Amino acid sequence: MASYTAKDITVLEGLEPVRKRPGMYIGGVGSAGLHHLVWEIVDNAVDEAMNGFASSIGVTLHEDGASITVSDDGRGIPVDVHPKTKQSALEVIFTVLHAGGKFEHGNYKTSGGLHGVGASVVNALSKELVATVRRDGFQWEQRFRQGVPQGGITKLGPARGTGTTVYFHPDSTIFPKIEFDADLIRERLEIASYLHKGVRITFDDQVSSRKDVFAHDEGIVAYLQKLVVARGARAVHDAVFPLSKEGGVRLDLALQWTEATDELIRSYVNGIPTGSGGTHEGGLRAGIGKAIRNYIETHNLTPKGVTLTADDLREGLTGVLSVFIAEPQFQGQTKDRLNNPEVQSAVDGLVRPALEHWLNHNISVAEAIVARIVLAARAREASRAAQQEVTRKTSPGNRLNLPGKLSDCTASGTAESELFIVEGDSAGGSAKQGRDRTRQAILPLRGKVLNAESASLSKVLENKELSDLVTALGCGLGKNFDATRLRYGKLILLADADSDGHHISTLLLTFIYRHLPQLIHMGRVYLAQPPLYRIDIGKETHWALDEAQKAAILAQHKGRATPEITRFKGLGEMMPKVLWETTLNPKTRRLLRVEITDALVTDRVINELMGKDASARFRFIMDRAEEARELDLT
Ligand code: TSJ
């Protein structure tokens, strides 16, 4: 080991606070903190590109998954040694805390907050860091360990072109686990390529031998179009509203209204995603609201008999907002909410006039947007009327309002209570007799269940079976869903294990997915698993859920008494006691929890399956449920 010089000791002392309390600089030493190192280095290269000096950035995740190289084709960090300090700019950048700002020269520096802590922080937290610079016809290198220079800057030899390359391997004495997430890095780089149009970013993932190139000359507009496609929503108008402004606050914005029923805005501050929004998003919403209302008023488009709420104006809106500001203040648990108050008025002040101007110059687009907004308002009012009807019928605690067919349990309203939806009267009868009546309620369905895929809320509520279900649950639906009024802890669909049963379950799940998705997200919806076979072997009785289980049971008892196999034709045939033992008893039954992990994807897949037969859709839903298969012994 080389001996330390006095200067090295100074460096060590200078960066000591970083190694002592890494969390203060990068938020923590977990995965998020580890990846902050990458964002920091990449942001420096992106800055060089944004200032117009670099056009390509390369990021390599090395085979070990624990080290990274980032390079750009910019000017190269200055390497000449300052006569007084005997240090190069490069050495200062990597060894002096918060040195970044000293080298701005009026350049636009974008990073801030947790980000933009400086390359010296990355250096301090790296077991090894190698900076290579090409400029003035030569290649230069300086090496560091835990932030300490391993010698001065060295001229390696002649080189063409200019640029900066930084290799680093985080220090395992700081980070308990060093494993970079290639997908996370890839996603971040792709977004950066949209937010900084014209920059070409390559990602070489040597862990899985995958290379990607991200480059988008259309920038944020291309990102918006990608988002709209990913949502599976049809656009209400073709032309995207684009807005780009340099100056005090640099802003890039793209907006498009779609037929989706919610709003989707992705926002960024200095390239950092702000998942919890903040003042920039607030300014955007205010600006959009004022522009649209002003347009509606000046063109005498105010609808009769319905008032437009702020939410109506933005229903189906898809937007990407990116701002760059000097000193971002982040707030909240995850520090992903912008808190600078001045940004609100700045964004509002930019968006309102620009959007209004655009609407006035694109009248047919503006009319399509206004029509979409009025439709949203009317749908909302219709849904509220339907909702009030349901609410009237389901005022809690009023037993008289419950559906006549419901066999309620005595413990309804508790987390232990369960509502079983059973197909047909005979199965309903068995379930009613076999159940634990203190905590298990039975609602038999007799009539046809409506396909709620594309039916309006009022149509859905005209369907007796579905409205009975909503009434029994007591929690309302759609936008008026109120979890506190839910009358049962679990909603369990109990259908025959045949294609009719699958069809009914599909229709019920479609309804729940469309109008009571919160129940699924809360993990309250289950599929019961009634057995398909009864297998008697000697004095023992076994039940099998499917062919595979039947085969397994037969194989287990090979060579013993001849098995007698009975296939259940339907739940109705099952003796109440058997139904209890196999399907209802919480101690022995098996339940499948219905889960939706990614609502967007599921939505799209369901749309794709819409044309297909019910059992294909059911299999899809079952596959999703299967992933969350659980042995329920509560
Ligand atoms: F973070 C970092 F420091 F490690 C780093 C910096 C990492 C990477 C991959 C690139 C960079 C970087 C820095 N690329 N380009 C620059 N540019 C400068 O530092 C630079 C160059 C020339 C001048 C000048 O005034 O001549 C000024 C600056 C700030």
XYZ file of C-alpha atoms and ligand atoms in Angstrom:
663
model
C 0.000 0.000 0.000
C 1.374 3.406 -0.976
C 2.089 5.738 1.912
C -0.251 8.647 2.446
C 0.940 12.168 1.837
C -0.288 15.094 3.892
C -2.565 16.033 0.991
C -4.178 12.583 0.947
C -4.936 12.839 4.617
C -6.658 16.156 3.942
C -8.778 14.432 1.289
C -9.648 11.668 3.672
C -10.701 14.205 6.271
C -12.621 16.198 3.696
C -14.669 13.177 2.634
C -14.836 11.580 6.058
C -18.313 12.881 6.856
C -19.587 11.123 3.720
C -18.187 7.765 4.761
C -19.322 8.285 8.350
C -22.869 9.219 7.493
C -23.547 8.139 3.922
C -27.292 8.401 4.522
C -27.010 12.179 4.838
C -25.733 12.350 1.271
C -27.440 9.532 -0.605
C -30.480 8.837 1.561
C -29.326 5.429 2.808
C -27.075 2.486 2.042
C -29.791 0.224 0.662
C -30.603 -0.305 -2.983
C -31.937 3.243 -3.482
C -28.767 4.771 -2.057
C -26.601 2.481 -4.164
C -28.399 3.565 -7.324
C -28.041 7.230 -6.344
C -24.365 6.777 -7.158
C -25.287 5.853 -10.712
C -27.755 8.716 -11.104
C -25.154 11.143 -9.820
C -22.508 10.127 -12.345
C -25.000 9.860 -15.207
C -26.453 13.293 -14.347
C -23.001 14.822 -14.721
C -22.678 13.389 -18.216
C -26.234 14.488 -19.046
C -25.390 18.020 -17.889
C -22.499 18.132 -20.326
C -24.887 17.060 -23.089
C -27.539 19.590 -22.058
C -25.011 22.357 -22.169
C -24.457 21.401 -25.773
C -21.007 19.837 -25.453
C -21.827 16.114 -25.598
C -24.188 14.095 -27.784
C -23.633 10.515 -26.634
C -23.597 8.888 -23.235
C -22.677 5.277 -22.622
C -23.469 3.326 -19.492
C -22.026 -0.135 -18.877
C -23.078 -2.453 -16.096
C -20.153 -4.838 -15.799
C -20.467 -8.595 -15.586
C -20.044 -8.597 -11.796
C -23.279 -6.581 -11.508
C -21.460 -4.431 -8.954
C -19.492 -1.930 -11.019
C -20.431 0.685 -13.571
C -18.753 2.737 -16.256
C -20.284 5.961 -17.546
C -18.798 7.900 -20.433
C -19.629 10.907 -22.564
C -18.182 12.609 -25.622
C -18.110 16.058 -24.047
C -15.211 18.431 -23.453
C -13.549 16.253 -20.841
C -13.142 17.420 -17.263
C -10.224 19.926 -17.183
C -6.996 18.179 -16.151
C -4.434 20.988 -16.080
C -2.908 21.442 -12.651
C -3.615 24.749 -10.949
C -0.225 26.379 -10.182
C -1.264 27.522 -6.703
C -3.234 24.557 -5.382
C -1.210 21.968 -7.370
C -4.498 20.237 -8.096
C -6.435 19.685 -11.308
C -10.120 20.503 -11.668
C -10.682 16.775 -11.977
C -9.043 16.046 -8.650
C -11.034 18.808 -6.947
C -14.317 17.502 -8.397
C -13.597 14.050 -7.007
C -12.076 14.957 -3.651
C -13.764 18.119 -2.417
C -17.246 17.891 -1.019
C -19.707 20.115 -2.922
C -17.016 21.091 -5.415
C -19.352 20.649 -8.357
C -20.688 24.178 -8.225
C -17.267 25.759 -8.499
C -16.895 24.535 -12.024
C -20.141 25.716 -13.434
C -18.848 28.835 -15.173
C -22.411 29.992 -15.604
C -23.318 26.674 -17.142
C -26.741 25.360 -16.473
C -26.451 22.918 -13.596
C -29.531 20.873 -13.126
C -29.045 18.604 -10.202
C -30.037 19.283 -6.646
C -31.472 17.864 -3.473
C -30.417 14.327 -2.796
C -29.145 14.266 -6.342
C -26.321 16.502 -7.403
C -24.455 15.719 -4.223
C -21.354 15.644 -6.347
C -18.942 13.170 -7.817
C -16.857 13.369 -4.634
C -19.621 11.568 -2.723
C -19.600 8.727 -5.231
C -15.824 8.648 -4.989
C -15.843 8.584 -1.186
C -18.227 5.619 -1.209
C -16.344 3.647 -3.864
C -13.803 0.932 -3.209
C -12.297 1.976 -6.519
C -12.956 4.806 -8.966
C -11.097 5.514 -12.182
C -11.619 8.773 -14.066
C -10.374 8.946 -17.628
C -10.385 12.115 -19.711
C -9.610 12.638 -23.357
C -8.779 16.182 -24.374
C -6.074 18.215 -26.125
C -4.923 15.101 -28.009
C -4.180 12.979 -24.949
C -5.758 10.547 -22.592
C -5.441 11.153 -18.840
C -6.238 9.038 -15.868
C -6.547 9.366 -12.123
C -7.348 6.513 -9.747
C -8.965 6.624 -6.314
C -9.699 4.236 -3.473
C -12.351 5.169 -0.932
C -11.983 8.718 -2.223
C -8.220 8.884 -1.794
C -6.131 9.569 -4.939
C -3.726 6.766 -5.764
C -1.176 9.189 -7.163
C -1.729 12.269 -9.292
C -3.269 12.631 -12.667
C -1.320 10.656 -15.296
C -0.964 11.194 -19.010
C -1.558 7.812 -20.628
C -0.766 8.650 -24.223
C -2.144 10.279 -27.351
C -5.889 10.014 -28.004
C -8.403 11.270 -30.467
C -11.507 13.245 -29.612
C -12.711 14.419 -26.240
C -14.776 13.010 -23.411
C -14.979 11.795 -19.829
C -15.206 8.221 -18.604
C -15.804 7.234 -14.984
C -15.564 3.673 -13.687
C -16.582 2.972 -10.103
C -17.116 0.016 -7.806
C -19.059 0.873 -4.618
C -17.443 0.026 -1.311
C -18.748 -3.109 0.378
C -17.768 -1.741 3.795
C -20.457 0.922 3.199
C -23.118 -0.979 1.223
C -24.243 -4.285 2.715
C -25.377 -5.509 -0.695
C -23.913 -4.345 -3.993
C -26.095 -5.518 -6.794
C -27.222 -3.046 -9.422
C -30.700 -3.425 -10.865
C -30.295 -3.413 -14.642
C -34.011 -2.895 -15.272
C -34.105 0.110 -12.987
C -31.080 1.648 -14.675
C -32.431 0.913 -18.142
C -35.765 2.529 -17.297
C -34.105 5.610 -15.886
C -31.849 5.966 -18.937
C -34.759 5.560 -21.312
C -36.687 8.298 -19.531
C -33.592 10.515 -19.580
C -33.408 10.070 -23.351
C -36.969 11.387 -23.626
C -36.415 14.276 -21.230
C -33.215 15.322 -23.022
C -34.035 15.039 -26.670
C -31.161 14.656 -29.061
C -28.988 12.842 -26.524
C -28.098 9.292 -27.467
C -27.824 7.004 -24.465
C -26.594 3.449 -24.742
C -26.884 0.885 -22.008
C -24.653 -2.165 -22.120
C -25.870 -4.648 -19.549
C -23.081 -7.224 -19.385
C -24.827 -9.206 -16.671
C -27.451 -10.386 -19.133
C -25.603 -9.475 -22.357
C -28.207 -6.995 -23.440
C -27.622 -3.708 -25.231
C -30.073 -0.865 -25.644
C -29.862 2.448 -27.438
C -32.198 5.242 -26.416
C -32.511 8.341 -28.565
C -35.623 10.438 -29.127
C -35.523 13.536 -31.273
C -39.194 14.125 -30.472
C -38.408 14.117 -26.760
C -41.252 14.364 -24.342
C -43.918 14.204 -27.070
C -42.681 10.742 -28.042
C -42.769 9.761 -24.371
C -46.361 10.925 -24.094
C -47.381 8.942 -27.165
C -45.739 5.863 -25.707
C -47.643 6.347 -22.455
C -50.972 6.705 -24.248
C -50.361 3.471 -26.135
C -49.280 1.723 -22.941
C -52.507 2.779 -21.229
C -54.444 1.171 -24.041
C -56.528 4.326 -24.283
C -57.790 5.943 -27.453
C -56.778 9.563 -27.922
C -59.567 12.124 -28.177
C -57.486 14.251 -30.559
C -54.456 13.468 -32.743
C -52.208 16.460 -32.210
C -50.381 16.522 -28.901
C -50.136 19.846 -27.059
C -46.414 20.555 -26.773
C -44.786 23.280 -24.731
C -41.093 24.000 -24.237
C -39.685 27.026 -22.489
C -36.157 27.969 -21.542
C -35.337 30.647 -19.043
C -36.086 31.054 -15.334
C -37.752 27.684 -15.105
C -36.958 25.350 -17.951
C -40.151 23.474 -18.782
C -41.141 20.724 -21.200
C -44.723 19.603 -21.403
C -46.848 17.333 -23.579
C -50.594 16.810 -23.091
C -53.250 14.684 -24.731
C -56.798 13.874 -23.667
C -57.843 10.238 -24.042
C -60.926 8.147 -23.456
C -59.415 6.626 -20.325
C -61.445 7.366 -17.200
C -58.627 8.627 -15.034
C -55.836 11.127 -15.280
C -52.206 10.135 -15.768
C -49.482 12.727 -15.309
C -45.826 11.806 -15.143
C -43.742 14.618 -13.754
C -40.010 15.170 -13.342
C -37.813 17.735 -11.682
C -34.288 17.922 -13.066
C -34.853 14.503 -14.587
C -35.864 13.004 -11.244
C -39.305 11.382 -11.191
C -41.722 13.099 -8.796
C -44.221 10.333 -8.191
C -46.015 12.318 -5.515
C -46.302 15.437 -7.660
C -45.833 18.762 -5.940
C -45.922 22.420 -6.837
C -45.003 21.921 -10.505
C -47.943 19.551 -10.951
C -50.144 21.907 -8.977
C -49.230 24.741 -11.316
C -49.900 22.516 -14.302
C -53.388 21.551 -13.075
C -54.231 25.147 -12.261
C -53.007 26.342 -15.657
C -54.924 23.670 -17.556
C -58.087 24.375 -15.556
C -58.000 28.093 -16.232
C -57.137 27.705 -19.919
C -59.943 25.233 -20.559
C -62.553 27.159 -18.581
C -61.591 30.363 -20.313
C -61.860 28.679 -23.695
C -65.284 27.244 -22.845
C -66.542 30.621 -21.665
C -65.239 32.719 -24.517
C -66.662 30.268 -27.056
C -70.032 29.988 -25.294
C -69.646 26.245 -24.850
C -70.879 26.043 -21.246
C -73.129 22.964 -21.074
C -76.658 23.220 -19.746
C -77.781 21.332 -16.670
C -74.353 20.149 -15.584
C -71.441 21.801 -13.798
C -67.891 21.010 -14.782
C -65.630 20.083 -11.888
C -61.846 20.340 -11.946
C -61.681 16.553 -12.228
C -63.997 16.562 -15.249
C -61.612 18.903 -17.050
C -58.772 16.449 -16.687
C -60.551 13.123 -17.028
C -58.602 10.941 -19.431
C -55.786 13.460 -19.600
C -52.335 12.001 -20.188
C -49.407 14.300 -19.632
C -45.662 14.471 -19.185
C -44.185 17.453 -17.377
C -40.494 18.033 -16.936
C -39.045 21.084 -15.213
C -35.489 22.069 -14.460
C -34.937 24.425 -11.560
C -31.917 25.672 -9.647
C -32.584 24.524 -6.093
C -35.300 21.934 -5.881
C -36.677 21.177 -2.425
C -38.128 17.720 -2.095
C -40.634 16.737 0.511
C -42.403 13.705 1.849
C -41.451 10.258 3.027
C -39.927 9.259 -0.290
C -38.673 12.744 -1.202
C -40.558 12.596 -4.469
C -42.750 15.644 -4.057
C -41.555 19.088 -5.158
C -42.048 21.778 -2.543
C -40.735 25.020 -4.098
C -43.699 27.400 -3.929
C -42.434 29.704 -6.681
C -42.621 26.847 -9.198
C -46.414 26.627 -8.890
C -47.026 30.130 -10.234
C -44.219 29.821 -12.765
C -45.698 26.674 -14.346
C -49.256 27.997 -14.136
C -48.119 31.238 -15.753
C -46.470 29.394 -18.645
C -49.146 26.760 -19.247
C -52.318 28.860 -19.122
C -51.616 31.315 -21.956
C -49.852 28.729 -24.126
C -52.648 26.169 -23.856
C -55.336 28.778 -24.440
C -53.499 30.037 -27.482
C -53.129 26.499 -28.795
C -56.824 25.722 -28.272
C -57.791 28.901 -30.129
C -55.599 27.891 -33.047
C -56.770 24.271 -33.129
C -60.530 24.720 -32.901
C -61.487 21.187 -33.969
C -59.131 19.686 -31.390
C -60.462 22.080 -28.763
C -64.027 21.066 -29.558
C -63.171 17.378 -29.216
C -61.590 18.065 -25.823
C -64.559 20.103 -24.603
C -66.980 17.395 -25.788
C -64.912 14.836 -23.836
C -65.084 17.015 -20.720
C -68.834 17.554 -20.928
C -69.282 13.797 -21.357
C -67.190 13.202 -18.238
C -69.388 15.588 -16.258
C -72.619 13.980 -17.474
C -71.331 10.478 -16.745
C -70.316 11.572 -13.277
C -73.738 12.998 -12.544
C -75.486 9.902 -13.921
C -73.274 7.701 -11.802
C -74.006 9.747 -8.721
C -77.755 9.382 -9.302
C -77.330 5.623 -9.659
C -75.141 5.607 -6.600
C -77.674 7.478 -4.518
C -80.181 4.829 -5.479
C -77.854 2.095 -4.219
C -77.024 4.062 -1.087
C -80.710 4.502 -0.352
C -81.230 0.759 -0.632
C -78.209 -0.180 1.438
C -78.215 2.093 4.441
C -76.117 0.093 6.879
C -77.612 -1.818 9.732
C -80.992 -1.909 8.134
C -81.644 -5.586 7.723
C -84.878 -4.961 5.887
C -82.926 -3.486 2.998
C -80.777 -6.561 2.437
C -81.613 -8.793 -0.529
C -84.276 -11.393 0.246
C -82.083 -14.231 -1.028
C -79.205 -13.408 1.293
C -78.671 -15.801 4.191
C -76.698 -13.456 6.360
C -74.312 -14.438 9.119
C -74.566 -13.184 12.684
C -71.057 -11.670 12.652
C -71.442 -9.533 9.534
C -69.440 -6.326 9.684
C -66.383 -8.041 11.149
C -63.109 -8.933 9.424
C -63.784 -12.635 10.115
C -67.067 -12.615 8.224
C -67.344 -14.005 4.706
C -69.831 -13.617 1.913
C -70.081 -16.618 -0.421
C -71.585 -16.046 -3.844
C -73.035 -19.347 -4.942
C -74.457 -20.269 -8.290
C -78.010 -21.619 -8.258
C -80.539 -22.453 -5.565
C -79.574 -26.064 -4.899
C -75.923 -25.244 -4.359
C -77.101 -22.308 -2.303
C -79.159 -24.678 -0.180
C -76.226 -27.028 0.466
C -73.987 -24.096 1.327
C -76.596 -22.610 3.600
C -76.868 -25.849 5.569
C -73.174 -26.648 5.538
C -71.834 -23.233 6.531
C -70.741 -21.784 9.850
C -73.673 -19.434 10.249
C -71.958 -17.137 12.698
C -69.443 -15.930 10.156
C -70.433 -17.214 6.719
C -73.182 -15.559 4.683
C -74.550 -17.073 1.479
C -75.918 -15.191 -1.509
C -77.239 -17.526 -4.212
C -77.428 -16.159 -7.751
C -80.335 -17.374 -9.845
C -80.619 -15.115 -12.845
C -78.143 -14.127 -15.477
C -75.153 -12.035 -14.494
C -74.676 -9.098 -16.825
C -71.374 -8.699 -18.643
C -70.097 -5.502 -17.059
C -67.143 -5.140 -19.416
C -68.586 -2.231 -21.342
C -71.967 -1.704 -19.691
C -72.684 1.640 -18.050
C -73.058 1.860 -14.307
C -76.814 2.365 -14.506
C -77.169 -0.748 -16.731
C -75.074 -2.710 -14.280
C -77.324 -1.710 -11.421
C -80.445 -2.712 -13.339
C -79.111 -6.268 -13.206
C -80.753 -7.866 -10.195
C -77.904 -10.277 -9.411
C -75.241 -7.567 -9.427
C -77.296 -5.007 -7.548
C -78.094 -7.660 -4.895
C -74.381 -8.312 -4.549
C -73.626 -4.599 -4.105
C -76.451 -4.267 -1.618
C -75.206 -7.232 0.412
C -71.655 -5.838 0.441
C -72.952 -2.477 1.611
C -69.904 -0.517 0.426
C -71.280 1.227 -2.657
C -69.253 1.150 -5.849
C -67.243 3.100 -8.403
C -66.165 6.524 -7.269
C -68.463 6.275 -4.248
C -66.878 3.115 -2.901
C -66.591 3.312 0.880
C -64.478 0.569 2.437
C -65.626 1.434 5.942
C -69.133 0.241 5.095
C -68.080 -3.131 3.736
C -70.136 -5.770 5.568
C -67.746 -8.719 5.131
C -64.051 -9.427 5.524
C -63.896 -11.700 2.504
C -65.904 -12.018 -0.668
C -65.642 -15.590 -1.904
C -66.895 -16.777 -5.269
C -68.032 -20.374 -5.092
C -68.775 -21.789 -8.505
C -68.933 -25.257 -9.983
C -65.643 -26.499 -11.373
C -67.057 -26.607 -14.896
C -67.356 -24.231 -17.836
C -70.681 -22.742 -16.696
C -69.158 -22.090 -13.325
C -66.129 -20.519 -14.951
C -68.367 -18.304 -17.037
C -70.243 -16.987 -14.030
C -67.033 -16.402 -12.079
C -65.628 -14.517 -15.042
C -68.654 -12.265 -15.258
C -68.562 -11.611 -11.525
C -64.840 -10.893 -11.569
C -65.280 -8.592 -14.552
C -67.917 -6.701 -12.624
C -65.756 -6.506 -9.513
C -62.709 -5.507 -11.525
C -64.618 -2.718 -13.292
C -66.707 -1.352 -10.453
C -65.174 -2.552 -7.181
C -61.446 -2.762 -7.992
C -60.617 -1.565 -4.482
C -61.889 -4.890 -3.141
C -59.288 -6.684 -5.245
C -56.554 -4.255 -4.288
C -57.477 -4.745 -0.639
C -57.062 -8.485 -1.147
C -60.662 -9.208 -0.174
C -61.752 -11.235 -3.202
C -61.242 -15.004 -3.293
C -62.170 -17.987 -5.374
C -63.292 -21.073 -3.459
C -61.996 -24.399 -4.703
C -64.683 -27.037 -4.570
C -63.444 -30.549 -5.294
C -64.145 -32.212 -8.596
C -63.685 -35.815 -7.455
C -64.420 -37.913 -4.438
C -62.134 -40.899 -4.143
C -63.025 -43.677 -1.701
C -60.223 -46.101 -0.907
C -61.182 -48.646 1.704
C -62.458 -46.636 4.637
C -60.685 -43.443 3.604
C -62.264 -40.649 1.597
C -60.208 -38.178 -0.425
C -61.174 -35.148 -2.453
C -59.367 -33.909 -5.516
C -59.596 -30.403 -6.946
C -58.532 -31.450 -10.424
C -57.154 -34.239 -12.601
C -53.641 -33.745 -11.293
C -54.678 -34.142 -7.666
C -56.759 -37.172 -8.553
C -53.772 -38.783 -10.245
C -51.576 -37.963 -7.250
C -54.002 -39.503 -4.772
C -54.367 -42.645 -6.899
C -50.597 -42.961 -7.243
C -50.172 -42.615 -3.476
C -52.544 -45.491 -2.786
C -51.456 -47.792 -5.556
C -51.792 -51.460 -4.775
C -54.286 -50.947 -1.944
C -58.034 -51.463 -2.103
C -59.637 -50.580 -5.441
C -60.475 -46.895 -5.402
C -63.975 -45.766 -6.096
C -64.067 -42.441 -7.940
C -67.094 -40.144 -8.006
C -67.105 -37.015 -10.175
C -69.247 -34.274 -8.717
C -71.681 -32.981 -11.289
C -72.154 -29.783 -9.379
C -72.104 -28.231 -5.946
C -75.828 -28.869 -5.679
C -75.182 -32.604 -5.417
C -72.744 -32.260 -2.607
C -73.958 -33.071 0.878
C -73.806 -30.003 3.154
C -71.345 -31.787 5.439
C -69.029 -32.596 2.531
C -69.243 -29.040 1.250
C -68.238 -27.823 4.705
C -65.310 -30.192 4.976
C -63.905 -29.626 1.518
C -64.721 -26.070 0.647
C -66.126 -23.950 3.451
C -64.183 -24.900 6.574
C -61.463 -22.262 7.026
C -59.204 -24.850 8.684
C -59.101 -27.253 5.779
C -60.239 -25.434 2.644
C -58.081 -23.874 -0.001
C -58.795 -20.391 -1.291
C -57.296 -18.502 -4.200
C -56.869 -14.828 -3.650
C -57.623 -12.752 -6.737
C -54.826 -10.281 -7.265
C -54.048 -7.608 -9.753
C -50.457 -6.562 -9.491
C -50.380 -4.149 -12.391
C -53.764 -2.669 -13.148
C -52.579 -1.106 -16.394
C -51.276 -4.303 -17.842
C -54.257 -6.280 -16.673
C -56.611 -3.748 -18.169
C -54.929 -4.128 -21.503
C -54.814 -7.883 -21.377
C -58.473 -8.025 -20.459
C -59.223 -5.780 -23.400
C -57.316 -8.106 -25.640
C -59.229 -11.042 -24.304
C -62.581 -9.309 -24.682
C -63.180 -10.869 -28.047
C -62.277 -14.325 -26.792
C -64.550 -16.773 -25.105
C -65.367 -16.517 -21.462
C -63.354 -19.522 -20.404
C -60.175 -18.078 -21.978
C -60.701 -14.939 -19.945
C -61.365 -16.937 -16.859
C -58.219 -18.949 -17.342
C -56.350 -15.668 -17.598
C -57.827 -14.405 -14.352
C -57.224 -17.775 -12.733
C -53.602 -17.692 -13.868
C -53.226 -14.376 -12.106
C -54.875 -15.801 -9.034
C -52.703 -18.882 -9.224
C -49.632 -16.736 -8.764
C -50.977 -15.734 -5.399
C -52.113 -19.216 -4.491
C -52.236 -19.525 -0.783
C -53.171 -22.042 1.795
C -55.774 -20.244 3.807
C -55.749 -21.422 7.392
C -56.933 -18.272 9.098
F -19.507 13.036 -12.161
C -18.357 13.012 -12.749
F -17.652 14.030 -12.329
F -17.754 11.919 -12.327
C -18.527 12.987 -14.199
C -18.396 14.130 -14.953
C -18.843 11.777 -14.816
C -19.005 11.730 -16.175
C -19.355 10.436 -16.833
C -18.872 12.860 -16.932
C -18.553 14.070 -16.317
C -18.375 15.224 -17.148
C -17.959 16.497 -16.805
N -18.514 15.198 -18.465
N -18.223 16.390 -18.942
C -17.857 17.209 -17.972
N -17.465 18.469 -18.211
C -16.777 19.266 -17.339
O -16.554 18.930 -16.172
C -16.280 20.535 -17.868
C -15.484 20.513 -18.954
C -14.959 21.697 -19.463
C -15.231 22.905 -18.819
C -14.658 24.135 -19.302
O -15.050 25.184 -18.816
O -13.794 24.075 -20.202
C -16.067 22.896 -17.710
C -16.582 21.720 -17.235
C -17.511 21.748 -16.044
